[in-house]
mmCIF file of C-alpha atoms in Angstrom:
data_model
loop_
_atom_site.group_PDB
_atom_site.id
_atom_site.type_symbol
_atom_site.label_atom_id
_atom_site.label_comp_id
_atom_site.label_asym_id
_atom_site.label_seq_id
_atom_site.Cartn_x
_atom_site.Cartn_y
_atom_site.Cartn_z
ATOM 1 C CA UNK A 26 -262.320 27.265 -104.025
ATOM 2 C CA UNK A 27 -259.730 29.705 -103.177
ATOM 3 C CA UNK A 28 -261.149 32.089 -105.650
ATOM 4 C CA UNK A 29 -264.551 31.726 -104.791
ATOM 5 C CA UNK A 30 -263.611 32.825 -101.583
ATOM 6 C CA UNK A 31 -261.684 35.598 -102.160
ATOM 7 C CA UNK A 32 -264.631 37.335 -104.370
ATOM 8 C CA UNK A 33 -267.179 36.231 -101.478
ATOM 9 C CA UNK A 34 -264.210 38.817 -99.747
ATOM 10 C CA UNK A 35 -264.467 41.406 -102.249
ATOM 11 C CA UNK A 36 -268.137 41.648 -102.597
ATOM 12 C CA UNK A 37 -268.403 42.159 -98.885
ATOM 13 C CA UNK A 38 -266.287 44.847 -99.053
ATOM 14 C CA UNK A 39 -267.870 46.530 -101.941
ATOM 15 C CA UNK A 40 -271.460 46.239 -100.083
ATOM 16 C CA UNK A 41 -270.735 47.763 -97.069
ATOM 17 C CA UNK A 42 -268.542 50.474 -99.002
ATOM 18 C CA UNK A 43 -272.331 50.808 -100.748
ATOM 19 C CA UNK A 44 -273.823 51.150 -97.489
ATOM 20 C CA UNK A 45 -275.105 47.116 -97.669
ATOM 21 C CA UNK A 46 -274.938 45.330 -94.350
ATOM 22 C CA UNK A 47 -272.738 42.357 -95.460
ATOM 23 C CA UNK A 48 -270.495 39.869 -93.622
ATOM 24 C CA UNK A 49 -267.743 37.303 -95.354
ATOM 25 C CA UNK A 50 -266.181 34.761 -92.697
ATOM 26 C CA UNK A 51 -263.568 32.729 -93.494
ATOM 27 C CA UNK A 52 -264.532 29.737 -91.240
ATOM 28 C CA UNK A 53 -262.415 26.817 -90.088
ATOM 29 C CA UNK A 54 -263.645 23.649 -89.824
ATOM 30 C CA UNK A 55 -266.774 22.903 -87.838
ATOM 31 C CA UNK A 56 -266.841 19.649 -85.673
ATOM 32 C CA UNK A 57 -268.981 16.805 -86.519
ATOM 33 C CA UNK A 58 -270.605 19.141 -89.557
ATOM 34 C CA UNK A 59 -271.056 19.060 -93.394
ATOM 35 C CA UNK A 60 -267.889 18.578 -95.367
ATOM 36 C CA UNK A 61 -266.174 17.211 -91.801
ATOM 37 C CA UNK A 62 -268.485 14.474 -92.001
ATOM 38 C CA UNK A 63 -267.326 13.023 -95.114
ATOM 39 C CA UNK A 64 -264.226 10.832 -95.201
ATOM 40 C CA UNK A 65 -262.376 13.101 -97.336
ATOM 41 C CA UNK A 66 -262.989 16.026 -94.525
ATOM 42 C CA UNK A 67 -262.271 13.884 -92.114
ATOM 43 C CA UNK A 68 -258.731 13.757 -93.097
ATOM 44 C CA UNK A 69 -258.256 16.988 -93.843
ATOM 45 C CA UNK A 70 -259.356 17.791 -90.499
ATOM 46 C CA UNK A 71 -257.100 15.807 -88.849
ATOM 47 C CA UNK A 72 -254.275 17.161 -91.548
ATOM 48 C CA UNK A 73 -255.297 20.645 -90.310
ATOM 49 C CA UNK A 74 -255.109 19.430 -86.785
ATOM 50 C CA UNK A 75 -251.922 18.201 -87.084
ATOM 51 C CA UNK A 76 -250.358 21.560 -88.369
ATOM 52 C CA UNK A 77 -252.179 23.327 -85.036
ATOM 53 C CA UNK A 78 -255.101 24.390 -86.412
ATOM 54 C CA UNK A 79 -258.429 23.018 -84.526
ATOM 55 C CA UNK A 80 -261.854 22.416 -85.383
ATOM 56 C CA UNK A 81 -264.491 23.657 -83.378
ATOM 57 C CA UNK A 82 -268.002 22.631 -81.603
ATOM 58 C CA UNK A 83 -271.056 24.710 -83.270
ATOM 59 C CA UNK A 84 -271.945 26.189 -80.272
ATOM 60 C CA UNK A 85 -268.347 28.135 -80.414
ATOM 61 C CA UNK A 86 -269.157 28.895 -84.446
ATOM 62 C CA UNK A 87 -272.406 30.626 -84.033
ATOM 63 C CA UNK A 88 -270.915 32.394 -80.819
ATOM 64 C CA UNK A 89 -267.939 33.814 -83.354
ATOM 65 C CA UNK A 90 -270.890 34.660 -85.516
ATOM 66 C CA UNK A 91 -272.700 36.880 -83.172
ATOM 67 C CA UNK A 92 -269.771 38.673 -82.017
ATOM 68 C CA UNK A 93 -268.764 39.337 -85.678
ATOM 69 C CA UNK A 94 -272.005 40.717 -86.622
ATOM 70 C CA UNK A 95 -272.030 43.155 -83.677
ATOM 71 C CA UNK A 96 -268.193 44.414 -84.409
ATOM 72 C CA UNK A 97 -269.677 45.677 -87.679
ATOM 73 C CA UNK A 98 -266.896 44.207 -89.904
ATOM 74 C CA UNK A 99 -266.662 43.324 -93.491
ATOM 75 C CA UNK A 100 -263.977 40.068 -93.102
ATOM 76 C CA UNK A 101 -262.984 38.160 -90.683
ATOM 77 C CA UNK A 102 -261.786 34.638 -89.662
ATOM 78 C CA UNK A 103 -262.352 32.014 -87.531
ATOM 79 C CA UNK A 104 -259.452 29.576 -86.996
ATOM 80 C CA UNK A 105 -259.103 28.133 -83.389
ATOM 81 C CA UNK A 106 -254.524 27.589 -84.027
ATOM 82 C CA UNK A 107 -251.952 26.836 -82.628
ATOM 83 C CA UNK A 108 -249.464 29.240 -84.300
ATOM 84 C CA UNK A 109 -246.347 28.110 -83.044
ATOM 85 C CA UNK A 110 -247.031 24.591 -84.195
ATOM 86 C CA UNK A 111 -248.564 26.033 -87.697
ATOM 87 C CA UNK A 112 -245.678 27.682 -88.164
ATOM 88 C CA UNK A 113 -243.269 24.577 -87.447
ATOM 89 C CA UNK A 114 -245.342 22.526 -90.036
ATOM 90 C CA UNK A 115 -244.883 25.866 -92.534
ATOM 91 C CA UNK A 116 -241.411 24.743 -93.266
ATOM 92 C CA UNK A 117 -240.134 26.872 -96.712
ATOM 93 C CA UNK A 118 -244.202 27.460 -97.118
ATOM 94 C CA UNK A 119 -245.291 31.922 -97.974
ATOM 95 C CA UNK A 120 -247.472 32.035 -95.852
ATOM 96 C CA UNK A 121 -250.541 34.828 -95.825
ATOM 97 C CA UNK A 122 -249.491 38.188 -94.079
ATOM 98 C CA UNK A 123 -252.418 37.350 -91.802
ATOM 99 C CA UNK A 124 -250.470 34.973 -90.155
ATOM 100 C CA UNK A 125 -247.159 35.757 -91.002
ATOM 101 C CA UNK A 126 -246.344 37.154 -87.225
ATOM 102 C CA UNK A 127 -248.471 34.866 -85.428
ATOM 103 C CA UNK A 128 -246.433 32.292 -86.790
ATOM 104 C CA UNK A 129 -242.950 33.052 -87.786
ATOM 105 C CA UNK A 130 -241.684 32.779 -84.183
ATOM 106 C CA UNK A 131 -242.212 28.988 -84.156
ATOM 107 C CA UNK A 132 -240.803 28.699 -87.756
ATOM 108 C CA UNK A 133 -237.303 26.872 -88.031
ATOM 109 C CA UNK A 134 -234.652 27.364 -90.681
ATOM 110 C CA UNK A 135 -235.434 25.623 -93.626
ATOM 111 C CA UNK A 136 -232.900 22.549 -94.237
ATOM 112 C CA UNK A 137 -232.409 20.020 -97.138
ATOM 113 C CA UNK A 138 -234.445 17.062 -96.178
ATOM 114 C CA UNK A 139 -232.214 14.475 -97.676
ATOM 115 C CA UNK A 140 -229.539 16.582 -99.499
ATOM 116 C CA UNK A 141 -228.116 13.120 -100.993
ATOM 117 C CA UNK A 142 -230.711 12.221 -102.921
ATOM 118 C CA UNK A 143 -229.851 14.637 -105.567
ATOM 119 C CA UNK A 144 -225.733 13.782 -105.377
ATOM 120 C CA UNK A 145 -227.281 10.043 -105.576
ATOM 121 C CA UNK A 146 -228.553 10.647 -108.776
ATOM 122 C CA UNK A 147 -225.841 12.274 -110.395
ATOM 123 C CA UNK A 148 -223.867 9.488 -109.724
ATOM 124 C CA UNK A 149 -225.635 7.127 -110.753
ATOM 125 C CA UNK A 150 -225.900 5.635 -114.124
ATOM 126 C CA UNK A 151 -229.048 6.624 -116.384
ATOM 127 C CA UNK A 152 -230.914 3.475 -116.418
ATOM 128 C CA UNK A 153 -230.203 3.366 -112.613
ATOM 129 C CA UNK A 154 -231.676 6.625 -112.028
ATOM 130 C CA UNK A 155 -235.719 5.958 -112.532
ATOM 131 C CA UNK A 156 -236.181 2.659 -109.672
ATOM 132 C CA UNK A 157 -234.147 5.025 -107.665
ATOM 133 C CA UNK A 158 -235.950 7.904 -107.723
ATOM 134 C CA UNK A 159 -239.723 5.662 -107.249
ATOM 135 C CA UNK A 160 -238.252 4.327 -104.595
ATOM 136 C CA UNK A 161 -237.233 7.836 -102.869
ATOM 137 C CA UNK A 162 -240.721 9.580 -103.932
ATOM 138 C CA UNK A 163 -242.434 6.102 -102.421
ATOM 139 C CA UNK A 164 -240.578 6.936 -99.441
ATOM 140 C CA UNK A 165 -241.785 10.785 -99.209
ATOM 141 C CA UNK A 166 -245.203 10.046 -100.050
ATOM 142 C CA UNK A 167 -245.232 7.657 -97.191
ATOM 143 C CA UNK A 168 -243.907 9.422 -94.795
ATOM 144 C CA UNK A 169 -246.542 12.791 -95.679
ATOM 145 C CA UNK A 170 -249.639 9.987 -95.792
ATOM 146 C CA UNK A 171 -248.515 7.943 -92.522
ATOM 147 C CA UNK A 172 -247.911 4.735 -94.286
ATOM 148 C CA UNK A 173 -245.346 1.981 -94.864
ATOM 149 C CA UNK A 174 -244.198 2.368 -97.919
ATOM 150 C CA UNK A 175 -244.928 -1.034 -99.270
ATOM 151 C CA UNK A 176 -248.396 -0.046 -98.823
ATOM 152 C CA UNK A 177 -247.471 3.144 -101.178
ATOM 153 C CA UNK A 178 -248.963 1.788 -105.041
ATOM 154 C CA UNK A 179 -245.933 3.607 -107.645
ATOM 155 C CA UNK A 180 -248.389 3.214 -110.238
ATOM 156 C CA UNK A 181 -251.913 4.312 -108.838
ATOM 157 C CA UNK A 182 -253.158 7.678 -108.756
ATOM 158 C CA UNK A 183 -252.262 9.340 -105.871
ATOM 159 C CA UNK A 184 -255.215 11.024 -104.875
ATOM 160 C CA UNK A 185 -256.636 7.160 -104.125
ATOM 161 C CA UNK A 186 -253.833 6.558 -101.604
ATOM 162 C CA UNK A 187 -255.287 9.854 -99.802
ATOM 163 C CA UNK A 188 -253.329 12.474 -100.966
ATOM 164 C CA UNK A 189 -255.489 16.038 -100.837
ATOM 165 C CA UNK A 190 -254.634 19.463 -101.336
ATOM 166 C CA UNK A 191 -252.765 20.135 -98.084
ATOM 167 C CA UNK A 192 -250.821 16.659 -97.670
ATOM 168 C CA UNK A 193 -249.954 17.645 -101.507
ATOM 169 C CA UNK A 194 -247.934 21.015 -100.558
ATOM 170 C CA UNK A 195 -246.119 18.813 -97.798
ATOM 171 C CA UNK A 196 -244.716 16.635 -100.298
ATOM 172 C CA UNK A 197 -244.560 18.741 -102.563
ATOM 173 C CA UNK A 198 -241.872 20.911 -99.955
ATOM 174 C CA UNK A 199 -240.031 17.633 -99.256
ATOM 175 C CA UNK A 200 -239.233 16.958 -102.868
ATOM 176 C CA UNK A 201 -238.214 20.063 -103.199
ATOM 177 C CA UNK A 202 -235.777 20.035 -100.579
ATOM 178 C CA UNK A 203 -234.554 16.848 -101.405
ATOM 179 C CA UNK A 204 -233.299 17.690 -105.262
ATOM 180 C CA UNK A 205 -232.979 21.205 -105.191
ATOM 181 C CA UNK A 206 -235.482 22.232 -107.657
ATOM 182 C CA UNK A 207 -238.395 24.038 -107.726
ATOM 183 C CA UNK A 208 -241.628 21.581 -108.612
ATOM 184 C CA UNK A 209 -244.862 23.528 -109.524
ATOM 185 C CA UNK A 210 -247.994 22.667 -107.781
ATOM 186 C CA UNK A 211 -249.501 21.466 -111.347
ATOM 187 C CA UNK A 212 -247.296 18.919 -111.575
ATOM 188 C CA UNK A 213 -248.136 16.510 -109.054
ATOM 189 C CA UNK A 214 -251.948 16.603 -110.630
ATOM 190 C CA UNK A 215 -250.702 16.286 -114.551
ATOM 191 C CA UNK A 216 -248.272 13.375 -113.313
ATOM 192 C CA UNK A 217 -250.728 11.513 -110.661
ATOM 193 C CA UNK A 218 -248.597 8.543 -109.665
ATOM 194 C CA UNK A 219 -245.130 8.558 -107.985
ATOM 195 C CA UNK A 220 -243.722 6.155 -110.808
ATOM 196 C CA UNK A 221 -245.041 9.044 -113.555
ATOM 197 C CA UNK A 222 -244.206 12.223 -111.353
ATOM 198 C CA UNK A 223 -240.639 10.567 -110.973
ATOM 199 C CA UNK A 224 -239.857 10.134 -114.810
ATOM 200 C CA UNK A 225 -241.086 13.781 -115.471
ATOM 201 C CA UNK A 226 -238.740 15.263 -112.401
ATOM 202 C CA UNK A 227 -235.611 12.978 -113.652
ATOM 203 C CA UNK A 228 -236.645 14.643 -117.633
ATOM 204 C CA UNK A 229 -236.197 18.227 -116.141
ATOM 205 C CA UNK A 230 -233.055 16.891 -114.235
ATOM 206 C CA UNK A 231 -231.499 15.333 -116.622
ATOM 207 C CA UNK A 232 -233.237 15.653 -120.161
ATOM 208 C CA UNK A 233 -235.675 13.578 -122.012
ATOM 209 C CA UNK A 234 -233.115 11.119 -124.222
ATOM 210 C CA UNK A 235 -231.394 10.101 -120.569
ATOM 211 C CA UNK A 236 -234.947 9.056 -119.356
ATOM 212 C CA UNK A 237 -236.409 7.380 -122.454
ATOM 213 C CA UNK A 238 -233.323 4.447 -121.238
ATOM 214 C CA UNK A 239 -234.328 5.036 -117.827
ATOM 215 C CA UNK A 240 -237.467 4.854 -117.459
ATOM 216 C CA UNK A 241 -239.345 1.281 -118.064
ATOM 217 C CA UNK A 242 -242.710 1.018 -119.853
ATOM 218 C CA UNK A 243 -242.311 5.080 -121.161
ATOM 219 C CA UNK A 244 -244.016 3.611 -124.213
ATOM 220 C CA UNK A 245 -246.817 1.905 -122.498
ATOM 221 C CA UNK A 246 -250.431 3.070 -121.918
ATOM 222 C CA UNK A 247 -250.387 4.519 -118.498
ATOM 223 C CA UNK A 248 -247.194 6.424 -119.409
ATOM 224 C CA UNK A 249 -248.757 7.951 -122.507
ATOM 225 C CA UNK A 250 -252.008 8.956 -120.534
ATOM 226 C CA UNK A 251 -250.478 10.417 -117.564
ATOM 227 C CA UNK A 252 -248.333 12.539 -120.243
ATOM 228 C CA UNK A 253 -251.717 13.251 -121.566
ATOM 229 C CA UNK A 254 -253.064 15.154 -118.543
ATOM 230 C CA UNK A 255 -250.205 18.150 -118.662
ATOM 231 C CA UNK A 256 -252.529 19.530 -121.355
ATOM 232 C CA UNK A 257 -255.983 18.979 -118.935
ATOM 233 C CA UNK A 258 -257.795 21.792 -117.306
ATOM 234 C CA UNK A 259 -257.107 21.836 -113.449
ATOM 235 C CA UNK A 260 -261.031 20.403 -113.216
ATOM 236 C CA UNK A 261 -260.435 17.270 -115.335
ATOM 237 C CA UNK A 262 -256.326 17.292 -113.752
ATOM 238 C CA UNK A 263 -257.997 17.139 -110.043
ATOM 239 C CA UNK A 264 -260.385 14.709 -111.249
ATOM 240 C CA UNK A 265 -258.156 12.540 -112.964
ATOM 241 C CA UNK A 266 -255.601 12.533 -109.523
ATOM 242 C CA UNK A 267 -258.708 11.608 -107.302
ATOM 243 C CA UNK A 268 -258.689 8.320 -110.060
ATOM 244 C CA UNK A 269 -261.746 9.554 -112.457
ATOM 245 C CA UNK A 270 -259.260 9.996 -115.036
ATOM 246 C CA UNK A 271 -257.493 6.089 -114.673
ATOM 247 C CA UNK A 272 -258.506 2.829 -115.486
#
């Protein structure tokens, strides 16, 4: 999607350097229209929301529009924000240079969420260290969706308890503050369910022999087919953490 956009970018650039009238807008998100409709927009309208950026009534779209195709520009965006609260929610996030000044005066320090956690672990014994570690990712992935965390599944997909692309880098951030390590975006979609993501993070923690012992069921079907999906194209990965991919 990202790319798609940024050659929709490019191309308008390269037409008007041709002399081609062309126009690429990077639009927020429209109220009460297409992919807003849908539940799935829904939420990530009212994730966007959250983080200060707005949606906006059609009338205001189409006004943007005309006033972009009279400035004679190549790019542009459209994003009714709130840039002191985006930049709150941007805790330890790059963001674009685009926003990088509109925002950074709102932006905090970044802190350890639960420094601990990590401490936790290394005390603990091995076979200790898996239920421990659900239980804390349970915990995170309840707090990013809004839920209790008995209502948080360990072993289903993740993208069926409503986890989507932003709510993703949000809990992504948090378990990254709260071990110290670096966790790359591909993992939480080759590793879809917090009991799975947790045995791979305690592996690159600790090594593979400690979580073999600590890890229940490693040698059951859901453990071998979550495995499975580090080797999956980001298509059938997404598809597969949206609950295609499990049975």
């Amino acid at each position: 999607y990202a790319a798609a956009n940024a050659y929709l970018d490019a191309l308008a650039d390269d037409l008007r350097r041709r002399g081609v009238p062309a126009l690429a807008v990077n639009w927020g998100a429209w109220a009460k229209l297409g992919l807003a409709q849908s539940p799935g927009g829904r939420r990530t309208v009212e994730e966007l929301g959250r983080r200060g950026i707005r949606e906006f009534a059609a009338t205001t779209g189409t006004a943007a529009l005309g006033l972009l195709l009279e400035a004679g520009i190549a790019n542009a965006a459209v994003v009714p924000a709130d840039w002191s609260r985006f930049g709150m929610t941007a805790r330890g996030v790059r963001l674009p240079s685009l926003v990088q000044e509109l925002a950074s005066p709102g932006m905090p320090a970044v802190k350890s969420l639960e420094p601990t956690v990590r401490a936790s672990l290394d005390a603990a014994e091995p076979d200790q260290r898996a239920p421990m570690f659900i239980e804390h990712l349970q915990g995170l992935l309840a707090k990013v969706l809004r839920l209790s965390p008995d209502k948080v599944d360990v072993d289903a997909p993740m993208g069926t308890l409503g986890l989507e692309s932003l709510t993703a880098l949000e809990f992504r951030r948090y378990i990254e503050s709260s071990i110290g390590m670096r966790v790359p975006a591909m993992v939480l979609w080759s590793h879809s369910t917090v009991a799975a993501l947790a045995r791979h993070l305690l592996s690159k923690l600790y090594g593979d022999s400690e979580i073999a012992e600590a890890g229940p069921n490693r040698g059951n079907t859901h453990w071998q087919a979550t495995s499975a999906m580090a080797a999956m194209s980001d298509e059938d990965a997404l598809r597969a953490l949206i609950g295609a991919g499990e049975q």
